């Protein structure tokens, strides 16, 4: 290495706050810069790629159906499988149904839980803070980008399923076991409403993962912790002995989107689920901001 | 003194944490206790067996098992209104307990009792006979009037309402007709004419020609467990009979399996196995009907004695009639007839339908909430005398689907101002067509179509897919797909024509809703049985017959078809045993569908929408407030420049950092870095160097003291940090990006113009060559270190802070780095280097700050610390002799330390001279090593042993 620093000009004037020229706190870590940071990561590419792949895998597995009248068991799952091949909308619904309870939770936890913790574990977090990116801004941008990727994953899954399903099974009304069939146009709206509700419910996971992400340097801990707590909540929700307490579990209304398939639309639980999810997400994010803007970054 | 707690635990248990954790624990525990706390009972109960005189002559004594629920605070001085609570068939006072508790909670004195012939009560079942059960209830009213806590309207006239479902509902109607002391009644899911309910006929014939509803009658008379469950759990009758040994058995189609004895004794002492606890006349009537499947006038008369139909004109008590749509035993038409009969007297009547019933049970939560509200409102006004008169509006509900969460049914409630009856407020007509069809009556009614199964509950309405009409035994007439949806509320009518070789036919007419896929649904399993007589043998000669189908509440969607099915058999009914072939044809004219345009009832759930809206608004407002407060605080933030340090790149004043666990990493650090200086921060491992740099980078909040950068106060996130380039605690790179991409990503994050970055110079310093395009995860330690230094120099910051910069570099690179740093500290720039390597600081830095155990022990120009004359280390063969020699030399001083050798301050005397002197004295010199004062100073200040300083 050989520097020729003599030729370098000294940076120009400084602001009233003493900042270097060109530095504005609100211009640090632009959304796009963070978006590109995350986009370059293999885990982002893999997660999003899998969202595209999953509907195709399901589609291919349905091709192995020999047409035998084999029983898929009983219950709503069986009927959803039976209906899945009746059209693009139903195929999308099926894809959402199978991924809603676990896969999407993991993906959202990955995007939101990994974002700060991984920077901490690489040691790059302290350099971002020394730029300085204001801490609240760092969190806000990271959260927004993580939520954008989560939404992108959801849309990719639904979009691919809708496209592949419609190409394979055609554009037909949305059928379900809970109500009469819904015309395709309205069915698409219902599907979008289901996606919207799922997105709101997953905010809890996003909040929890994000809170863990700012409290630990281990990305795996944040992601795994959020998923683990989500599963714990699901298990507790199965225990009817808990009675009214169950309504306070973040997963209690996770399946309320099924109500959006009935006619007329049952929104009561959806509304309660939204309230619950928004409360939890606000609490978790609030704690995350409170914690991160005060903590000593030692990693 | 050793602490009882392990040190780590003690450190973790700071006061703030303990307080926060305690607060959270207390809150959580409070929430759990609040949720799990048993509800406070606000009433007391008295159970006793009351013996009353009853019977036609009023001298039969019968023991009635009662429980009296008295609300707290009720006394002779504070009298409360009363409710007489009657149970359903097969139940007991226990089956209405939760309703009794609800009513007692509302402030009513509730007398729940077990009717005669059931449970622990004595006597026989006379089916709500006016001389028996109704008279029993009159005696209970006497008893209530005598209670000092119960309000009275006069001597012996209690202020009382009567509430009951099914069997208890009919009792309420009959009692109100027979005893004018009753102030209001709430009969639910009960009958108008028991004969007509058990022997229905839908073309207008009397019960004597009715088709025997053998399925339900068998259960009803068989006393097999619970018959019908009340709506909303009110007057519900589900199992739970005390002292009734046979009650737990499954529904039995035959009579006589009922409990043989009642502890009350009485006429039931001699047990007839075919009649059980039924009174002889009731039993005989049932046996005759069930044997032949046809009713005789005497049996019908017996059943009608137990029916409100004949006495409705005497009911003056305001009546709230509740009936279920999922009820094949007592369909909506029963309540409709009661409503019309009672309203004809000018008595206030209100009607409510819900989606439960004898088949559907309690119905969904929304329904039971509505009915509880209506009941409480009715009793409050007409019994307690409080509140405005309830509206007379008609409310009903329609099943709209499954609940997504608990798979229960979901119903939407509707209301309309006036009760329209089962004819609806409007009609729509739908033509059905189909060919003339011949259908066979199976011998002895077997196999039979299944339309509903008693007690199948909500399932019954979905049975059509499972079982249904049998081929050859039914005719179908279908409509075209409906152009628009029709909300049917009431009894549809249809006209058919039929021919029979015997001149008679028993037919079952049903209305199916057929969806576009062809799946047909029979609403709630309701069928209209008809017995036609005087039929021709040829259908062309047959007169059309108008059949009134059971009242339903159903939305038939656009695109669905109507299907009229005429079947010859039904599992639930007795049909002629002889095989016959009937011919049926549409009767001409449309199917009329009564409709009611109601407005949906807003449920409590609507409140949650407002809660959601409120929540969102609160969050948005909260965010706005937080941002505003932060902005304001930010604006108030001191941006003034400390005049003393305005030109100083770095001034650290009395810095102290104490970690949360009480560990003091930096106790008092005080130094300055001026332009053009390369300052070395020197200290052993754990001296507090890194902590100081962390505070300097805004990563850590200092406990006390200030840092000024060009006079600007530095706190975490200060904009002035942008004038500092730093490498602290090793490099931090995104492992999946190349070196160049990392630098670019870093610079993008600063948001500053790319031209300001001076990438070329930084890369030149890094000296990575082509490796700059490789991923950093494949870099060696030294490469990463160089890249990190290059990153710190991006934008040529005025203050460069480097923590152990030469870590991992090889000697030529270290030498090069020295030159780079010295060159960097020009043009007003300054460099702060932290290191534990003395030589490095001595060779690189102009100034040095020595820290140990969190304190500055020395600071100043390196030359000053090192001094003019360096010391020398002599390795000699005989140290004692050498010491003696050296002591003689003027100005030369032997320093105290130096194990194995002598450390000598030559103090201006040439080294060669000292060596010559030693050799001259015969002392062998093995080695002469120059030693700088910095090391001496350092060792003297820090001590040889840096153990115990801890990891800082």
Coordinates of C-alpha atoms in Angstrom, one line a residue, chain A residues 77-292:
Chain A
X77 CA -57.5 -29.9 5.1
X78 CA -58.9 -32.7 3.0
X79 CA -61.6 -30.6 1.5
X80 CA -59.1 -27.9 0.7
X81 CA -57.0 -30.4 -1.1
X82 CA -60.0 -31.6 -3.0
X83 CA -60.8 -28.1 -4.0
X84 CA -57.3 -27.0 -4.7
X85 CA -57.3 -28.2 -8.3
X86 CA -60.6 -26.6 -9.1
X87 CA -59.1 -23.3 -10.3
X88 CA -56.3 -20.8 -9.9
X89 CA -57.9 -19.0 -7.0
X90 CA -58.4 -22.2 -5.1
X91 CA -54.9 -23.3 -5.8
X92 CA -53.6 -20.0 -4.5
X93 CA -55.8 -20.4 -1.4
X94 CA -54.4 -23.9 -0.8
X95 CA -50.8 -22.6 -1.2
X96 CA -51.5 -19.9 1.3
X97 CA -53.3 -22.3 3.7
X98 CA -50.3 -24.8 3.8
X99 CA -47.8 -22.0 4.3
X100 CA -49.6 -19.7 6.6
X101 CA -49.1 -21.6 9.8
X102 CA -45.4 -22.2 9.6
X103 CA -43.6 -21.3 6.4
X104 CA -44.6 -17.7 6.3
X105 CA -43.9 -17.4 10.0
X106 CA -40.4 -18.6 9.5
X107 CA -39.9 -16.3 6.5
X108 CA -41.1 -13.2 8.2
X109 CA -39.1 -14.1 11.3
X110 CA -36.1 -14.5 9.1
X111 CA -36.4 -11.1 7.4
X112 CA -37.2 -9.3 10.6
X113 CA -35.1 -11.2 13.1
X114 CA -32.0 -11.4 11.1
X115 CA -31.7 -7.8 10.0
X116 CA -30.1 -6.1 13.0
X117 CA -28.6 -9.2 14.7
X118 CA -26.7 -10.2 11.6
X119 CA -25.1 -6.7 11.3
X120 CA -24.2 -6.9 15.0
X121 CA -22.6 -10.3 14.5
X122 CA -20.6 -9.1 11.5
X123 CA -19.5 -6.1 13.4
X124 CA -20.8 -3.8 10.7
X125 CA -23.5 -2.4 13.0
X126 CA -21.0 -0.2 14.9
X127 CA -19.7 1.3 11.7
X128 CA -23.2 2.1 10.6
X129 CA -23.8 3.8 14.0
X130 CA -20.5 5.6 13.7
X131 CA -21.4 7.1 10.3
X132 CA -23.5 8.2 12.2
X133 CA -26.9 6.7 11.2
X134 CA -29.3 7.9 13.9
X135 CA -30.4 4.8 15.8
X136 CA -34.1 5.4 15.4
X137 CA -33.5 5.9 11.7
X138 CA -31.4 2.7 11.4
X139 CA -34.2 0.7 13.1
X140 CA -36.9 2.4 11.1
X141 CA -35.2 1.7 7.7
X142 CA -34.2 -1.8 8.7
X143 CA -37.8 -2.5 9.8
X144 CA -39.3 -1.1 6.7
X145 CA -37.0 -3.0 4.5
X146 CA -37.7 -6.2 6.4
X147 CA -41.4 -5.7 6.2
X148 CA -41.1 -4.9 2.5
X149 CA -39.3 -8.2 2.0
X150 CA -41.9 -10.0 4.1
X151 CA -44.7 -8.5 2.0
X152 CA -42.8 -9.3 -1.1
X153 CA -42.5 -13.0 0.0
X154 CA -46.2 -13.1 0.6
X155 CA -47.0 -11.6 -2.7
X156 CA -44.5 -13.8 -4.6
X157 CA -46.1 -16.9 -3.1
X158 CA -49.6 -15.8 -3.9
X159 CA -48.7 -14.3 -7.3
X160 CA -46.8 -17.4 -8.4
X161 CA -49.6 -19.7 -7.1
X162 CA -52.2 -17.6 -8.9
X163 CA -50.3 -17.5 -12.1
X164 CA -49.3 -21.2 -12.1
X165 CA -52.7 -22.3 -10.8
X166 CA -54.7 -20.3 -13.3
X167 CA -52.5 -21.5 -16.2
X168 CA -52.9 -25.1 -15.1
X169 CA -56.5 -25.2 -13.7
X170 CA -58.1 -22.2 -15.3
X171 CA -59.8 -19.1 -14.0
X172 CA -62.9 -20.3 -12.1
X173 CA -64.9 -19.2 -9.1
X174 CA -63.5 -19.6 -5.6
X175 CA -64.9 -22.6 -3.8
X176 CA -64.8 -23.4 -0.2
X177 CA -66.3 -25.7 2.3
X178 CA -67.7 -22.9 4.4
X179 CA -69.8 -21.1 1.9
X180 CA -71.2 -21.1 -1.5
X181 CA -68.8 -20.5 -4.4
X182 CA -67.7 -17.0 -5.0
X183 CA -67.4 -15.5 -8.5
X184 CA -63.9 -15.2 -9.7
X185 CA -63.7 -11.5 -9.7
X186 CA -64.9 -11.2 -6.1
X187 CA -62.9 -14.3 -5.2
X188 CA -59.8 -12.4 -6.2
X189 CA -60.8 -9.6 -3.9
X190 CA -61.4 -12.1 -1.1
X191 CA -58.0 -13.6 -1.7
X192 CA -56.4 -10.2 -1.5
X193 CA -58.3 -9.6 1.8
X194 CA -56.9 -12.9 3.1
X195 CA -53.4 -11.9 2.2
X196 CA -54.0 -8.6 3.9
X197 CA -55.2 -10.2 7.0
X198 CA -52.3 -12.7 7.0
X199 CA -49.9 -9.8 6.6
X200 CA -51.4 -8.1 9.7
X201 CA -51.3 -11.3 11.8
X202 CA -47.7 -11.8 10.7
X203 CA -46.9 -8.4 12.1
X204 CA -46.8 -10.1 15.5
X205 CA -44.0 -12.4 14.3
X206 CA -42.3 -9.4 12.7
X207 CA -42.5 -7.5 15.9
X208 CA -41.3 -10.3 18.1
X209 CA -38.4 -11.2 15.8
X210 CA -37.4 -7.6 15.5
X211 CA -37.4 -7.1 19.3
X212 CA -35.2 -10.2 19.7
X213 CA -33.0 -9.0 16.8
X214 CA -32.0 -5.8 18.6
X215 CA -31.5 -7.6 21.9
X216 CA -29.2 -10.3 20.7
X217 CA -26.1 -10.6 18.4
X218 CA -27.1 -14.0 17.3
X219 CA -29.3 -13.8 14.2
X220 CA -30.3 -17.4 14.6
X221 CA -31.4 -16.8 18.1
X222 CA -33.7 -14.0 17.0
X223 CA -35.3 -15.9 14.2
X224 CA -35.5 -19.2 16.1
X225 CA -36.8 -17.4 19.2
X226 CA -39.6 -15.7 17.4
X227 CA -40.7 -18.9 15.7
X228 CA -40.4 -20.8 19.0
X229 CA -42.6 -18.3 20.8
X230 CA -45.1 -18.4 18.0
X231 CA -45.3 -22.2 18.2
X232 CA -45.6 -22.0 22.0
X233 CA -48.5 -19.6 21.6
X234 CA -50.1 -22.0 19.1
X235 CA -49.7 -24.9 21.5
X236 CA -51.2 -22.9 24.4
X237 CA -54.1 -21.9 22.2
X238 CA -55.0 -25.5 21.8
X239 CA -55.5 -25.8 25.6
X240 CA -59.1 -25.0 26.1
X241 CA -58.6 -25.0 29.9
X242 CA -57.0 -21.6 29.6
X243 CA -60.5 -20.2 28.7
X244 CA -60.7 -16.5 28.1
X245 CA -56.9 -16.1 28.4
X246 CA -56.5 -17.7 25.0
X247 CA -58.0 -14.7 23.4
X248 CA -54.9 -12.8 24.5
X249 CA -52.5 -15.2 22.7
X250 CA -51.1 -13.7 19.6
X251 CA -51.9 -16.8 17.6
X252 CA -55.5 -17.0 18.8
X253 CA -57.0 -15.3 15.7
X254 CA -54.4 -16.6 13.3
X255 CA -56.9 -18.6 11.3
X256 CA -59.7 -16.0 11.3
X257 CA -59.0 -15.4 7.6
X258 CA -61.1 -18.5 6.9
X259 CA -64.0 -16.3 7.8
X260 CA -63.3 -14.1 4.8
X261 CA -64.2 -17.0 2.6
X262 CA -67.8 -17.3 3.8
X263 CA -70.7 -15.4 2.5
X264 CA -71.4 -13.0 4.0
X265 CA -67.9 -12.3 5.1
X266 CA -67.3 -12.9 8.8
X267 CA -65.2 -10.0 9.8
X268 CA -65.7 -10.1 13.6
X269 CA -62.8 -12.4 14.4
X270 CA -60.7 -10.7 11.6
X271 CA -61.2 -7.4 13.3
X272 CA -60.3 -8.8 16.7
X273 CA -57.3 -10.5 15.2
X274 CA -56.2 -7.2 13.7
X275 CA -56.6 -5.5 17.0
X276 CA -54.6 -8.2 18.8
X277 CA -51.9 -8.3 16.1
X278 CA -51.5 -4.5 15.9
X279 CA -51.3 -4.2 19.7
X280 CA -48.6 -6.9 19.9
X281 CA -46.7 -5.5 17.0
X282 CA -46.8 -2.0 18.4
X283 CA -45.7 -3.2 21.8
X284 CA -42.8 -5.2 20.4
X285 CA -41.6 -2.5 18.1
X286 CA -42.0 0.1 20.8
X287 CA -39.8 -2.0 23.1
X288 CA -37.3 -2.6 20.3
X289 CA -37.0 1.1 19.6
X290 CA -36.9 1.9 23.3
X291 CA -34.2 -0.7 23.9
X292 CA -32.0 0.0 20.9

